Tab-separated table of N, CA and C in Angstrom:
chain	number	residue	atom	x	y	z
A	1	UNK	N	108.596	119.164	-17.148
A	1	UNK	CA	109.481	119.230	-16.015
A	1	UNK	C	109.560	120.640	-15.449
A	2	UNK	N	109.478	121.677	-16.258
A	2	UNK	CA	109.582	123.053	-15.769
A	2	UNK	C	108.485	123.413	-14.779
A	3	UNK	N	107.235	122.984	-14.977
A	3	UNK	CA	106.222	123.322	-13.966
A	3	UNK	C	106.572	122.760	-12.588
A	4	UNK	N	107.186	121.572	-12.532
A	4	UNK	CA	107.579	120.975	-11.255
A	4	UNK	C	108.664	121.817	-10.585
A	5	UNK	N	109.656	122.259	-11.323
A	5	UNK	CA	110.731	123.094	-10.774
A	5	UNK	C	110.157	124.412	-10.273
A	6	UNK	N	109.258	125.013	-11.015
A	6	UNK	CA	108.639	126.274	-10.605
A	6	UNK	C	107.843	126.089	-9.323
A	7	UNK	N	107.134	124.975	-9.184
A	7	UNK	CA	106.343	124.719	-7.980
A	7	UNK	C	107.246	124.553	-6.768
A	8	UNK	N	108.364	123.887	-6.931
A	8	UNK	CA	109.300	123.708	-5.821
A	8	UNK	C	109.854	125.064	-5.389
A	9	UNK	N	110.173	125.917	-6.325
A	9	UNK	CA	110.710	127.232	-5.992
A	9	UNK	C	109.695	128.059	-5.214
A	10	UNK	N	108.440	127.963	-5.542
A	10	UNK	CA	107.394	128.727	-4.862
A	10	UNK	C	107.166	128.195	-3.452
A	11	UNK	N	107.278	126.891	-3.243
A	11	UNK	CA	106.988	126.293	-1.946
A	11	UNK	C	108.162	126.325	-0.970
A	12	UNK	N	109.348	126.651	-1.438
A	12	UNK	CA	110.507	126.687	-0.561
A	12	UNK	C	110.485	127.981	0.252
A	13	UNK	N	110.436	127.868	1.583
A	13	UNK	CA	110.383	129.094	2.393
A	13	UNK	C	111.712	129.843	2.344
A	14	UNK	N	111.629	131.142	2.477
A	14	UNK	CA	112.834	131.970	2.523
A	14	UNK	C	113.560	131.713	3.842
A	15	UNK	N	114.877	131.721	3.824
A	15	UNK	CA	115.606	131.515	5.080
A	15	UNK	C	115.317	132.651	6.058
A	16	UNK	N	115.143	132.280	7.314
A	16	UNK	CA	114.851	133.282	8.339
A	16	UNK	C	116.150	133.675	9.034
A	17	UNK	N	116.255	134.929	9.379
A	17	UNK	CA	117.403	135.384	10.158
A	17	UNK	C	117.266	134.835	11.572
A	18	UNK	N	118.359	134.396	12.129
A	18	UNK	CA	118.303	133.850	13.482
A	18	UNK	C	118.502	134.963	14.503
A	19	UNK	N	117.969	134.725	15.673
A	19	UNK	CA	118.115	135.655	16.790
A	19	UNK	C	118.283	134.827	18.049
A	20	UNK	N	119.378	135.041	18.748
A	20	UNK	CA	119.636	134.299	19.978
A	20	UNK	C	119.582	135.274	21.145
A	21	UNK	N	118.714	134.974	22.105
A	21	UNK	CA	118.565	135.821	23.290
A	21	UNK	C	118.767	134.976	24.536
A	22	UNK	N	119.268	135.606	25.578
A	22	UNK	CA	119.433	134.914	26.853
A	22	UNK	C	119.249	135.910	27.988
A	23	UNK	N	119.029	135.376	29.157
A	23	UNK	CA	118.851	136.188	30.353
A	23	UNK	C	119.728	135.615	31.454
A	24	UNK	N	120.281	136.496	32.293
A	24	UNK	CA	121.158	136.024	33.358
A	24	UNK	C	121.007	136.928	34.574
A	25	UNK	N	120.757	136.324	35.722
A	25	UNK	CA	120.703	137.073	36.968
A	25	UNK	C	122.125	137.153	37.516
A	26	UNK	N	122.733	138.310	37.358
A	26	UNK	CA	124.122	138.515	37.742
A	26	UNK	C	124.292	138.459	39.261
A	27	UNK	N	123.345	138.933	39.975
A	27	UNK	CA	123.373	139.148	41.423
A	27	UNK	C	124.364	140.265	41.729
A	28	UNK	N	123.881	141.232	42.478
A	28	UNK	CA	124.716	142.384	42.809
A	28	UNK	C	125.974	141.947	43.551
A	29	UNK	N	126.959	142.786	43.506
A	29	UNK	CA	128.249	142.493	44.130
A	29	UNK	C	128.221	142.907	45.592
A	30	UNK	N	128.479	141.965	46.473
A	30	UNK	CA	128.579	142.252	47.903
A	30	UNK	C	129.644	141.353	48.520
A	31	UNK	N	130.418	141.926	49.417
A	31	UNK	CA	131.476	141.158	50.080
A	31	UNK	C	130.903	140.053	50.959
A	32	UNK	N	129.642	140.176	51.364
A	32	UNK	CA	129.013	139.187	52.245
A	32	UNK	C	128.796	137.835	51.570
A	33	UNK	N	129.020	137.746	50.268
A	33	UNK	CA	128.776	136.496	49.543
A	33	UNK	C	129.913	135.486	49.663
A	34	UNK	N	130.995	135.867	50.314
A	34	UNK	CA	132.102	134.927	50.512
A	34	UNK	C	132.584	134.306	49.220
A	35	UNK	N	132.571	132.977	49.157
A	35	UNK	CA	133.067	132.278	47.963
A	35	UNK	C	132.195	132.521	46.734
A	36	UNK	N	130.994	133.069	46.923
A	36	UNK	CA	130.104	133.369	45.794
A	36	UNK	C	130.145	134.848	45.416
A	37	UNK	N	131.094	135.588	45.963
A	37	UNK	CA	131.185	137.015	45.662
A	37	UNK	C	131.551	137.223	44.188
A	38	UNK	N	131.312	138.416	43.706
A	38	UNK	CA	131.504	138.755	42.303
A	38	UNK	C	132.895	138.369	41.773
A	39	UNK	N	133.973	138.650	42.482
A	39	UNK	CA	135.281	138.248	41.944
A	39	UNK	C	135.403	136.743	41.691
A	40	UNK	N	134.647	135.947	42.409
A	40	UNK	CA	134.693	134.490	42.222
A	40	UNK	C	133.732	134.018	41.125
A	41	UNK	N	132.790	134.861	40.733
A	41	UNK	CA	131.766	134.461	39.752
A	41	UNK	C	132.000	135.024	38.364
A	42	UNK	N	132.652	136.163	38.273
A	42	UNK	CA	132.656	136.904	37.015
A	42	UNK	C	133.327	136.169	35.849
A	43	UNK	N	134.426	135.473	36.090
A	43	UNK	CA	135.101	134.788	34.976
A	43	UNK	C	134.230	133.697	34.358
A	44	UNK	N	133.453	133.014	35.187
A	44	UNK	CA	132.532	131.988	34.651
A	44	UNK	C	131.437	132.643	33.815
A	45	UNK	N	130.953	133.801	34.278
A	45	UNK	CA	129.935	134.514	33.504
A	45	UNK	C	130.507	134.973	32.169
A	46	UNK	N	131.695	135.549	32.177
A	46	UNK	CA	132.311	135.988	30.923
A	46	UNK	C	132.442	134.820	29.947
A	47	UNK	N	132.892	133.684	30.441
A	47	UNK	CA	133.053	132.502	29.579
A	47	UNK	C	131.710	132.060	29.010
A	48	UNK	N	130.671	132.077	29.839
A	48	UNK	CA	129.338	131.691	29.379
A	48	UNK	C	128.837	132.641	28.297
A	49	UNK	N	128.966	133.938	28.531
A	49	UNK	CA	128.486	134.916	27.552
A	49	UNK	C	129.244	134.798	26.235
A	50	UNK	N	130.537	134.585	26.304
A	50	UNK	CA	131.324	134.412	25.075
A	50	UNK	C	130.921	133.133	24.344
A	51	UNK	N	130.709	132.068	25.090
A	51	UNK	CA	130.327	130.792	24.487
A	51	UNK	C	128.960	130.884	23.810
A	52	UNK	N	128.006	131.479	24.479
A	52	UNK	CA	126.648	131.568	23.930
A	52	UNK	C	126.551	132.578	22.796
A	53	UNK	N	127.337	133.645	22.854
A	53	UNK	CA	127.355	134.676	21.804
A	53	UNK	C	125.950	135.116	21.414
A	54	UNK	N	125.129	135.388	22.410
A	54	UNK	CA	123.744	135.795	22.156
A	54	UNK	C	123.696	137.175	21.507
A	55	UNK	N	122.656	137.403	20.730
A	55	UNK	CA	122.444	138.707	20.109
A	55	UNK	C	121.912	139.717	21.122
A	56	UNK	N	121.086	139.237	22.029
A	56	UNK	CA	120.482	140.080	23.063
A	56	UNK	C	120.631	139.360	24.395
A	57	UNK	N	121.093	140.090	25.416
A	57	UNK	CA	121.291	139.508	26.745
A	57	UNK	C	120.592	140.390	27.772
A	58	UNK	N	119.703	139.805	28.543
A	58	UNK	CA	119.083	140.517	29.655
A	58	UNK	C	119.869	140.229	30.924
A	59	UNK	N	120.285	141.266	31.617
A	59	UNK	CA	121.011	141.114	32.881
A	59	UNK	C	120.142	141.650	34.010
A	60	UNK	N	120.018	140.894	35.079
A	60	UNK	CA	119.262	141.345	36.239
A	60	UNK	C	120.199	141.506	37.430
A	61	UNK	N	119.862	142.449	38.293
A	61	UNK	CA	120.544	142.720	39.564
A	61	UNK	C	121.971	143.220	39.425
A	62	UNK	N	122.435	143.524	38.248
A	62	UNK	CA	123.818	143.970	38.075
A	62	UNK	C	123.974	145.416	38.530
A	63	UNK	N	125.064	145.695	39.208
A	63	UNK	CA	125.407	147.065	39.561
A	63	UNK	C	126.224	147.674	38.426
A	64	UNK	N	126.266	149.012	38.362
A	64	UNK	CA	126.959	149.703	37.268
A	64	UNK	C	128.397	149.197	37.062
A	65	UNK	N	129.202	149.044	38.120
A	65	UNK	CA	130.563	148.535	37.890
A	65	UNK	C	130.588	147.125	37.289
A	66	UNK	N	129.627	146.289	37.655
A	66	UNK	CA	129.578	144.939	37.084
A	66	UNK	C	129.266	145.003	35.591
A	67	UNK	N	128.330	145.856	35.211
A	67	UNK	CA	127.969	145.989	33.792
A	67	UNK	C	129.173	146.483	32.995
A	68	UNK	N	129.877	147.455	33.550
A	68	UNK	CA	131.074	147.974	32.885
A	68	UNK	C	132.106	146.866	32.697
A	69	UNK	N	132.327	146.058	33.727
A	69	UNK	CA	133.277	144.946	33.627
A	69	UNK	C	132.831	143.918	32.589
A	70	UNK	N	131.546	143.604	32.573
A	70	UNK	CA	131.020	142.626	31.612
A	70	UNK	C	131.239	143.124	30.189
A	71	UNK	N	130.926	144.393	29.948
A	71	UNK	CA	131.078	144.941	28.592
A	71	UNK	C	132.543	145.001	28.179
A	72	UNK	N	133.427	145.180	29.132
A	72	UNK	CA	134.860	145.177	28.841
A	72	UNK	C	135.345	143.763	28.515
A	73	UNK	N	134.879	142.788	29.273
A	73	UNK	CA	135.316	141.397	29.106
A	73	UNK	C	134.682	140.725	27.893
A	74	UNK	N	133.490	141.161	27.531
A	74	UNK	CA	132.750	140.570	26.411
A	74	UNK	C	132.393	141.714	25.453
A	75	UNK	N	133.336	142.148	24.619
A	75	UNK	CA	133.099	143.311	23.761
A	75	UNK	C	132.085	143.042	22.652
A	76	UNK	N	131.637	144.129	22.051
A	76	UNK	CA	130.721	144.034	20.915
A	76	UNK	C	129.277	144.306	21.264
A	77	UNK	N	129.008	144.641	22.521
A	77	UNK	CA	127.641	144.896	22.963
A	77	UNK	C	127.465	146.353	23.371
A	78	UNK	N	126.323	146.894	23.029
A	78	UNK	CA	125.875	148.185	23.551
A	78	UNK	C	124.813	147.866	24.599
A	79	UNK	N	124.306	148.866	25.280
A	79	UNK	CA	123.362	148.591	26.366
A	79	UNK	C	122.244	149.613	26.454
A	80	UNK	N	121.164	149.149	27.051
A	80	UNK	CA	120.029	149.996	27.410
A	80	UNK	C	119.654	149.600	28.826
A	81	UNK	N	119.489	150.570	29.696
A	81	UNK	CA	119.090	150.265	31.065
A	81	UNK	C	119.483	151.379	32.011
A	82	UNK	N	118.822	151.414	33.145
A	82	UNK	CA	119.091	152.438	34.154
A	82	UNK	C	119.113	151.795	35.535
A	83	UNK	N	119.684	152.523	36.480
A	83	UNK	CA	119.715	152.056	37.857
A	83	UNK	C	118.361	152.217	38.524
A	84	UNK	N	118.045	151.293	39.385
A	84	UNK	CA	116.750	151.282	40.063
A	84	UNK	C	116.595	152.445	41.044
A	85	UNK	N	117.679	152.828	41.710
A	85	UNK	CA	117.562	153.814	42.780
A	85	UNK	C	117.319	155.234	42.294
A	86	UNK	N	117.974	155.624	41.194
A	86	UNK	CA	117.846	157.012	40.746
A	86	UNK	C	117.404	157.154	39.291
A	87	UNK	N	117.138	156.046	38.626
A	87	UNK	CA	116.727	156.115	37.225
A	87	UNK	C	117.870	156.447	36.281
A	88	UNK	N	119.084	156.439	36.803
A	88	UNK	CA	120.257	156.726	35.977
A	88	UNK	C	121.294	155.613	36.156
A	89	UNK	N	122.069	155.685	37.253
A	89	UNK	CA	123.143	154.704	37.406
A	89	UNK	C	123.248	154.085	38.796
A	90	UNK	N	122.475	154.545	39.742
A	90	UNK	CA	122.584	154.046	41.111
A	90	UNK	C	121.666	152.849	41.353
A	91	UNK	N	122.205	151.853	42.044
A	91	UNK	CA	121.414	150.681	42.401
A	91	UNK	C	121.482	149.588	41.354
A	92	UNK	N	120.700	148.554	41.600
A	92	UNK	CA	120.660	147.414	40.685
A	92	UNK	C	120.037	147.814	39.352
A	93	UNK	N	120.542	147.206	38.300
A	93	UNK	CA	120.048	147.457	36.942
A	93	UNK	C	119.392	146.196	36.389
A	94	UNK	N	118.450	146.388	35.529
A	94	UNK	CA	117.958	145.340	34.626
A	94	UNK	C	118.331	145.835	33.235
A	95	UNK	N	119.507	145.471	32.811
A	95	UNK	CA	120.102	145.997	31.585
A	95	UNK	C	119.929	145.020	30.436
A	96	UNK	N	119.710	145.573	29.265
A	96	UNK	CA	119.677	144.787	28.031
A	96	UNK	C	120.967	145.089	27.272
A	97	UNK	N	121.744	144.056	27.022
A	97	UNK	CA	122.908	144.180	26.148
A	97	UNK	C	122.490	143.695	24.767
A	98	UNK	N	122.937	144.381	23.738
A	98	UNK	CA	122.600	143.963	22.376
A	98	UNK	C	123.821	144.118	21.487
A	99	UNK	N	123.926	143.206	20.525
A	99	UNK	CA	125.049	143.227	19.588
A	99	UNK	C	124.986	144.508	18.768
A	100	UNK	N	125.986	145.347	18.946
A	100	UNK	CA	125.981	146.636	18.261
A	100	UNK	C	126.240	146.502	16.759
A	101	UNK	N	126.719	145.352	16.315
A	101	UNK	CA	126.905	145.146	14.878
A	101	UNK	C	125.622	144.676	14.192
A	102	UNK	N	124.604	144.334	14.979
A	102	UNK	CA	123.335	143.864	14.413
A	102	UNK	C	122.167	144.800	14.674
A	103	UNK	N	122.243	145.568	15.759
A	103	UNK	CA	121.096	146.370	16.173
A	103	UNK	C	121.513	147.796	16.505
A	104	UNK	N	120.562	148.694	16.364
A	104	UNK	CA	120.734	150.082	16.788
A	104	UNK	C	119.467	150.481	17.528
A	105	UNK	N	119.636	151.168	18.617
A	105	UNK	CA	118.491	151.643	19.393
A	105	UNK	C	118.397	153.140	19.182
A	106	UNK	N	117.211	153.587	18.832
A	106	UNK	CA	117.034	155.029	18.627
A	106	UNK	C	115.861	155.548	19.420
């Protein structure tokens, strides 16, 4: 019986760590969007991000104030990304948010 138990132990794969990633096109904030403007969209986005609880989130078209609001509303994430216009903070961003309790960027 022991050889059978040993064979089962060898064939059982090690558990893999899970990683959940998602991407979301935030769309920049502009008053011209009327009912689709950022103030009307942001609470739904916050709820979605909290519900999904992804480890890594790619954000497209977000402006710096939107990213700041998202990080405030959905804590626990650090970020990597720059603004398109000046390579720092101006213009639309393609930002990566990552769970700061799981990852470190160096």
